[in-house]
CSV table of C-alpha atoms in Angstrom, one decimal:
chain,number,residue,atom,x,y,z
A,3,UNK,CA,141.3,136.8,129.0
A,4,UNK,CA,141.3,133.0,129.3
A,5,UNK,CA,140.6,131.4,125.9
A,6,UNK,CA,140.3,128.0,124.3
A,7,UNK,CA,141.2,127.5,120.6
A,8,UNK,CA,139.7,124.5,119.0
A,9,UNK,CA,141.5,124.1,115.7
A,10,UNK,CA,143.1,121.0,114.0
A,11,UNK,CA,145.4,122.9,111.7
A,12,UNK,CA,148.8,123.1,113.5
A,13,UNK,CA,150.2,126.0,111.6
A,14,UNK,CA,147.2,128.2,112.0
A,15,UNK,CA,146.7,127.2,115.6
A,16,UNK,CA,150.3,128.2,116.4
A,17,UNK,CA,149.9,131.6,114.7
A,18,UNK,CA,146.7,132.3,116.6
A,19,UNK,CA,148.2,131.3,119.9
A,20,UNK,CA,151.3,133.3,119.3
A,21,UNK,CA,149.2,136.4,118.6
A,22,UNK,CA,147.1,136.1,121.8
A,23,UNK,CA,150.0,135.1,124.0
A,24,UNK,CA,151.9,138.2,122.8
A,25,UNK,CA,148.9,140.3,123.8
A,26,UNK,CA,149.1,138.8,127.3
A,27,UNK,CA,146.2,136.4,127.2
A,28,UNK,CA,146.1,132.8,128.5
A,29,UNK,CA,145.1,130.4,125.7
A,30,UNK,CA,144.9,126.7,125.4
A,31,UNK,CA,144.3,124.5,122.4
A,32,UNK,CA,142.4,121.4,121.5
A,33,UNK,CA,142.7,119.8,118.0
A,34,UNK,CA,140.0,117.2,118.3
A,35,UNK,CA,136.3,118.1,118.6
A,36,UNK,CA,135.4,115.2,120.9
A,37,UNK,CA,138.2,116.0,123.3
A,38,UNK,CA,137.2,119.7,123.3
A,39,UNK,CA,133.6,118.7,124.1
A,40,UNK,CA,134.8,116.6,127.1
A,41,UNK,CA,137.0,119.4,128.3
A,42,UNK,CA,134.2,122.0,128.1
A,43,UNK,CA,132.0,119.9,130.4
A,44,UNK,CA,134.1,120.8,133.4
A,45,UNK,CA,136.4,123.7,132.3
A,46,UNK,CA,135.3,127.3,131.7
A,47,UNK,CA,136.8,130.0,129.5
A,48,UNK,CA,136.1,133.7,128.7
A,49,UNK,CA,136.0,132.9,125.0
A,50,UNK,CA,136.1,129.9,122.6
A,51,UNK,CA,137.5,130.2,119.1
A,52,UNK,CA,136.0,127.2,117.2
A,53,UNK,CA,136.8,125.7,113.8
A,54,UNK,CA,134.0,124.0,112.1
A,55,UNK,CA,135.7,121.0,110.3
A,56,UNK,CA,137.3,119.0,113.1
A,57,UNK,CA,138.3,115.4,113.7
A,58,UNK,CA,136.4,113.5,116.4
A,59,UNK,CA,133.4,115.8,116.4
A,60,UNK,CA,132.4,118.6,114.1
A,61,UNK,CA,132.6,122.1,115.5
A,62,UNK,CA,128.8,122.6,115.0
A,63,UNK,CA,128.2,119.6,117.3
A,64,UNK,CA,130.6,120.9,119.9
A,65,UNK,CA,128.7,124.2,119.8
A,66,UNK,CA,125.3,122.5,120.0
A,67,UNK,CA,126.3,120.5,123.0
A,68,UNK,CA,127.8,123.5,124.7
A,69,UNK,CA,124.6,125.5,124.4
A,70,UNK,CA,122.5,122.5,125.4
A,71,UNK,CA,124.3,122.4,128.7
A,72,UNK,CA,123.3,126.1,129.2
A,73,UNK,CA,126.9,127.3,128.8
A,74,UNK,CA,126.8,130.9,127.5
A,75,UNK,CA,130.5,131.3,126.9
A,76,UNK,CA,131.0,133.6,123.8
A,77,UNK,CA,131.9,131.5,120.7
A,78,UNK,CA,133.8,132.9,117.7
A,79,UNK,CA,133.7,130.4,114.8
A,80,UNK,CA,136.3,130.1,112.1
A,81,UNK,CA,135.1,129.3,108.6
A,82,UNK,CA,136.4,129.2,105.0
A,83,UNK,CA,135.3,131.9,102.7
A,84,UNK,CA,133.1,129.5,100.7
A,85,UNK,CA,131.4,127.8,103.7
A,86,UNK,CA,128.4,130.1,103.9
A,87,UNK,CA,126.2,127.2,105.2
A,88,UNK,CA,128.6,126.5,108.0
A,89,UNK,CA,128.4,130.2,109.1
A,90,UNK,CA,124.6,130.1,109.0
A,91,UNK,CA,124.5,126.9,110.9
A,92,UNK,CA,127.0,128.1,113.5
A,93,UNK,CA,125.1,131.3,114.1
A,94,UNK,CA,121.8,129.5,114.4
A,95,UNK,CA,123.3,127.1,116.9
A,96,UNK,CA,124.4,130.0,119.2
A,97,UNK,CA,127.7,131.2,117.9
A,98,UNK,CA,128.3,134.9,118.7
A,99,UNK,CA,130.4,135.9,115.7
A,100,UNK,CA,132.6,134.4,113.0
A,101,UNK,CA,135.9,135.2,111.2
A,102,UNK,CA,136.6,134.0,107.6
A,103,UNK,CA,139.8,132.2,106.7
A,104,UNK,CA,142.4,133.2,105.7
A,105,UNK,CA,142.4,135.1,109.0
A,106,UNK,CA,143.3,138.7,109.5
A,107,UNK,CA,144.8,138.5,113.0
A,108,UNK,CA,144.0,142.1,113.8
A,109,UNK,CA,140.3,141.5,113.0
A,110,UNK,CA,140.4,138.3,115.0
A,111,UNK,CA,141.8,140.1,118.1
A,112,UNK,CA,139.3,142.9,117.8
A,113,UNK,CA,136.3,140.6,117.4
A,114,UNK,CA,137.5,138.6,120.5
A,115,UNK,CA,137.7,141.8,122.6
A,116,UNK,CA,134.3,142.9,121.4
A,117,UNK,CA,132.7,139.6,122.4
A,118,UNK,CA,134.2,139.6,125.9
A,119,UNK,CA,133.2,143.2,126.4
A,120,UNK,CA,129.7,142.4,125.3
A,121,UNK,CA,129.5,139.6,127.8
A,122,UNK,CA,130.5,141.8,130.7
A,123,UNK,CA,128.1,144.5,129.6
A,124,UNK,CA,130.8,147.0,128.4
A,125,UNK,CA,130.5,148.7,125.0
A,126,UNK,CA,133.8,150.5,124.8
A,127,UNK,CA,137.4,149.4,124.6
A,128,UNK,CA,138.3,151.8,127.4
A,129,UNK,CA,137.5,151.5,131.1
A,130,UNK,CA,137.5,154.9,132.8
A,131,UNK,CA,137.1,155.5,136.5
A,132,UNK,CA,138.2,158.9,137.7
A,133,UNK,CA,141.8,159.4,136.7
A,134,UNK,CA,142.2,155.7,135.8
A,135,UNK,CA,142.0,154.8,132.1
A,136,UNK,CA,142.5,151.2,130.9
A,137,UNK,CA,142.6,150.6,127.1
A,138,UNK,CA,141.8,147.0,126.3
A,139,UNK,CA,143.2,147.2,122.7
A,140,UNK,CA,146.5,148.8,123.7
A,141,UNK,CA,146.8,146.7,126.9
A,142,UNK,CA,147.9,149.8,128.9
A,143,UNK,CA,146.6,151.7,131.9
A,144,UNK,CA,147.3,155.3,133.0
A,145,UNK,CA,146.5,157.0,136.2
A,146,UNK,CA,146.2,160.8,135.9
A,147,UNK,CA,148.1,160.5,132.7
A,148,UNK,CA,151.0,158.5,134.1
A,149,UNK,CA,151.6,155.0,132.5
A,150,UNK,CA,151.2,152.3,135.1
A,151,UNK,CA,153.6,150.0,133.2
A,152,UNK,CA,151.5,146.9,133.4
A,153,UNK,CA,153.1,143.5,132.7
A,154,UNK,CA,151.3,140.8,130.9
A,155,UNK,CA,150.2,139.1,134.1
A,156,UNK,CA,149.0,142.5,135.4
A,157,UNK,CA,146.9,143.0,132.3
A,158,UNK,CA,145.3,139.5,132.6
A,159,UNK,CA,144.5,140.0,136.2
A,160,UNK,CA,143.1,143.5,135.7
A,161,UNK,CA,140.8,142.3,132.9
A,162,UNK,CA,139.6,139.4,135.1
A,163,UNK,CA,138.6,141.9,137.8
A,164,UNK,CA,137.1,144.4,135.4
A,165,UNK,CA,134.9,141.6,133.9
A,166,UNK,CA,133.7,140.7,137.4
A,167,UNK,CA,133.2,144.0,139.2
A,168,UNK,CA,131.3,143.6,142.4
A,169,UNK,CA,131.6,139.8,142.5
A,170,UNK,CA,133.9,137.8,144.7
A,171,UNK,CA,136.5,135.7,142.8
A,172,UNK,CA,138.1,132.9,144.7
A,173,UNK,CA,141.9,132.4,144.4
A,174,UNK,CA,141.1,129.3,142.3
A,175,UNK,CA,138.9,131.3,139.9
A,176,UNK,CA,141.6,133.9,139.6
A,177,UNK,CA,144.2,131.2,138.8
A,178,UNK,CA,141.8,129.8,136.1
A,179,UNK,CA,141.7,133.2,134.5
A,180,UNK,CA,145.4,133.7,134.5
A,181,UNK,CA,147.1,130.4,133.7
A,182,UNK,CA,147.0,127.8,131.0
A,183,UNK,CA,146.9,124.0,131.6
A,184,UNK,CA,150.6,123.8,130.9
A,185,UNK,CA,151.4,126.2,133.8
A,186,UNK,CA,151.3,125.0,137.5
A,187,UNK,CA,150.6,128.1,139.6
A,188,UNK,CA,150.4,128.1,143.4
A,189,UNK,CA,147.8,130.1,145.3
A,190,UNK,CA,150.7,132.0,146.7
A,191,UNK,CA,151.6,133.1,143.2
A,192,UNK,CA,148.0,134.3,142.7
A,193,UNK,CA,148.2,136.3,146.0
A,194,UNK,CA,151.5,137.9,144.9
A,195,UNK,CA,150.0,138.9,141.5
A,196,UNK,CA,147.1,140.6,143.3
A,197,UNK,CA,149.4,142.4,145.7
A,198,UNK,CA,151.5,143.7,142.8
A,199,UNK,CA,148.5,144.9,140.8
A,200,UNK,CA,147.0,146.5,143.9
A,201,UNK,CA,150.2,148.5,144.4
A,202,UNK,CA,150.1,149.8,140.9
A,203,UNK,CA,146.5,150.9,141.3
A,204,UNK,CA,147.1,152.8,144.5
A,205,UNK,CA,145.5,156.2,144.4
A,206,UNK,CA,142.9,155.1,141.7
A,207,UNK,CA,139.2,154.6,142.3
A,208,UNK,CA,139.5,150.9,141.5
A,209,UNK,CA,139.9,148.8,144.7
A,210,UNK,CA,141.0,145.2,144.9
A,211,UNK,CA,139.9,144.0,148.3
A,212,UNK,CA,140.6,140.7,150.0
A,213,UNK,CA,137.6,138.9,151.5
A,214,UNK,CA,139.0,136.6,154.1
A,215,UNK,CA,138.3,133.0,153.4
A,216,UNK,CA,136.6,133.7,150.1
A,217,UNK,CA,139.0,135.5,147.7
A,218,UNK,CA,139.0,139.0,146.1
A,219,UNK,CA,136.5,141.6,145.0
A,220,UNK,CA,137.0,144.6,142.8
A,221,UNK,CA,134.9,147.7,143.0
A,222,UNK,CA,135.0,151.4,142.2
A,223,UNK,CA,135.0,154.0,144.9
A,224,UNK,CA,132.6,156.9,144.4
């Protein structure tokens, strides 16, 4: 999952980022609402975690502008327990869910997974295809009961493909899903990551096919 955290509290932001990085997600952070708004004009994420009270531009205005551009990225807003009006405003402006501060990080992670599942039309935490089972909460996959021993990058890549079944992803799109702005991946690194995951999925119904000149497509064999 590629995420953007928009939060000006350094301590809280560090804890949130550590949590999601430990789970194998790619997460970037902006502390200023105006800078976040400018970034979101040309960059896309699987999920936004958005604080309401921000310098530069309030979180509600960042959200309003996002939706006005037709961007349907799931948005999870962070609010203080007493800020009921902020929660109502955020939901009315198009937020998908909210978490109340102080944050329970298990709840935050669970709500994030739920929003991304909902966007891809999947209701359950588990993806099952024949003998292949992938558990999004546990970040593990088994094939016929055998653990595939996925690394963090394997998990990110698998989730990117599962969220785009039947759709071609260019190498650039795959890179955007896997790496933060602080990382400098090469397209060769993307290709190597796909090859490694493809090997681990050998014998499963999930295929990762290379479409020459276009990128990759994941599908499930009957």
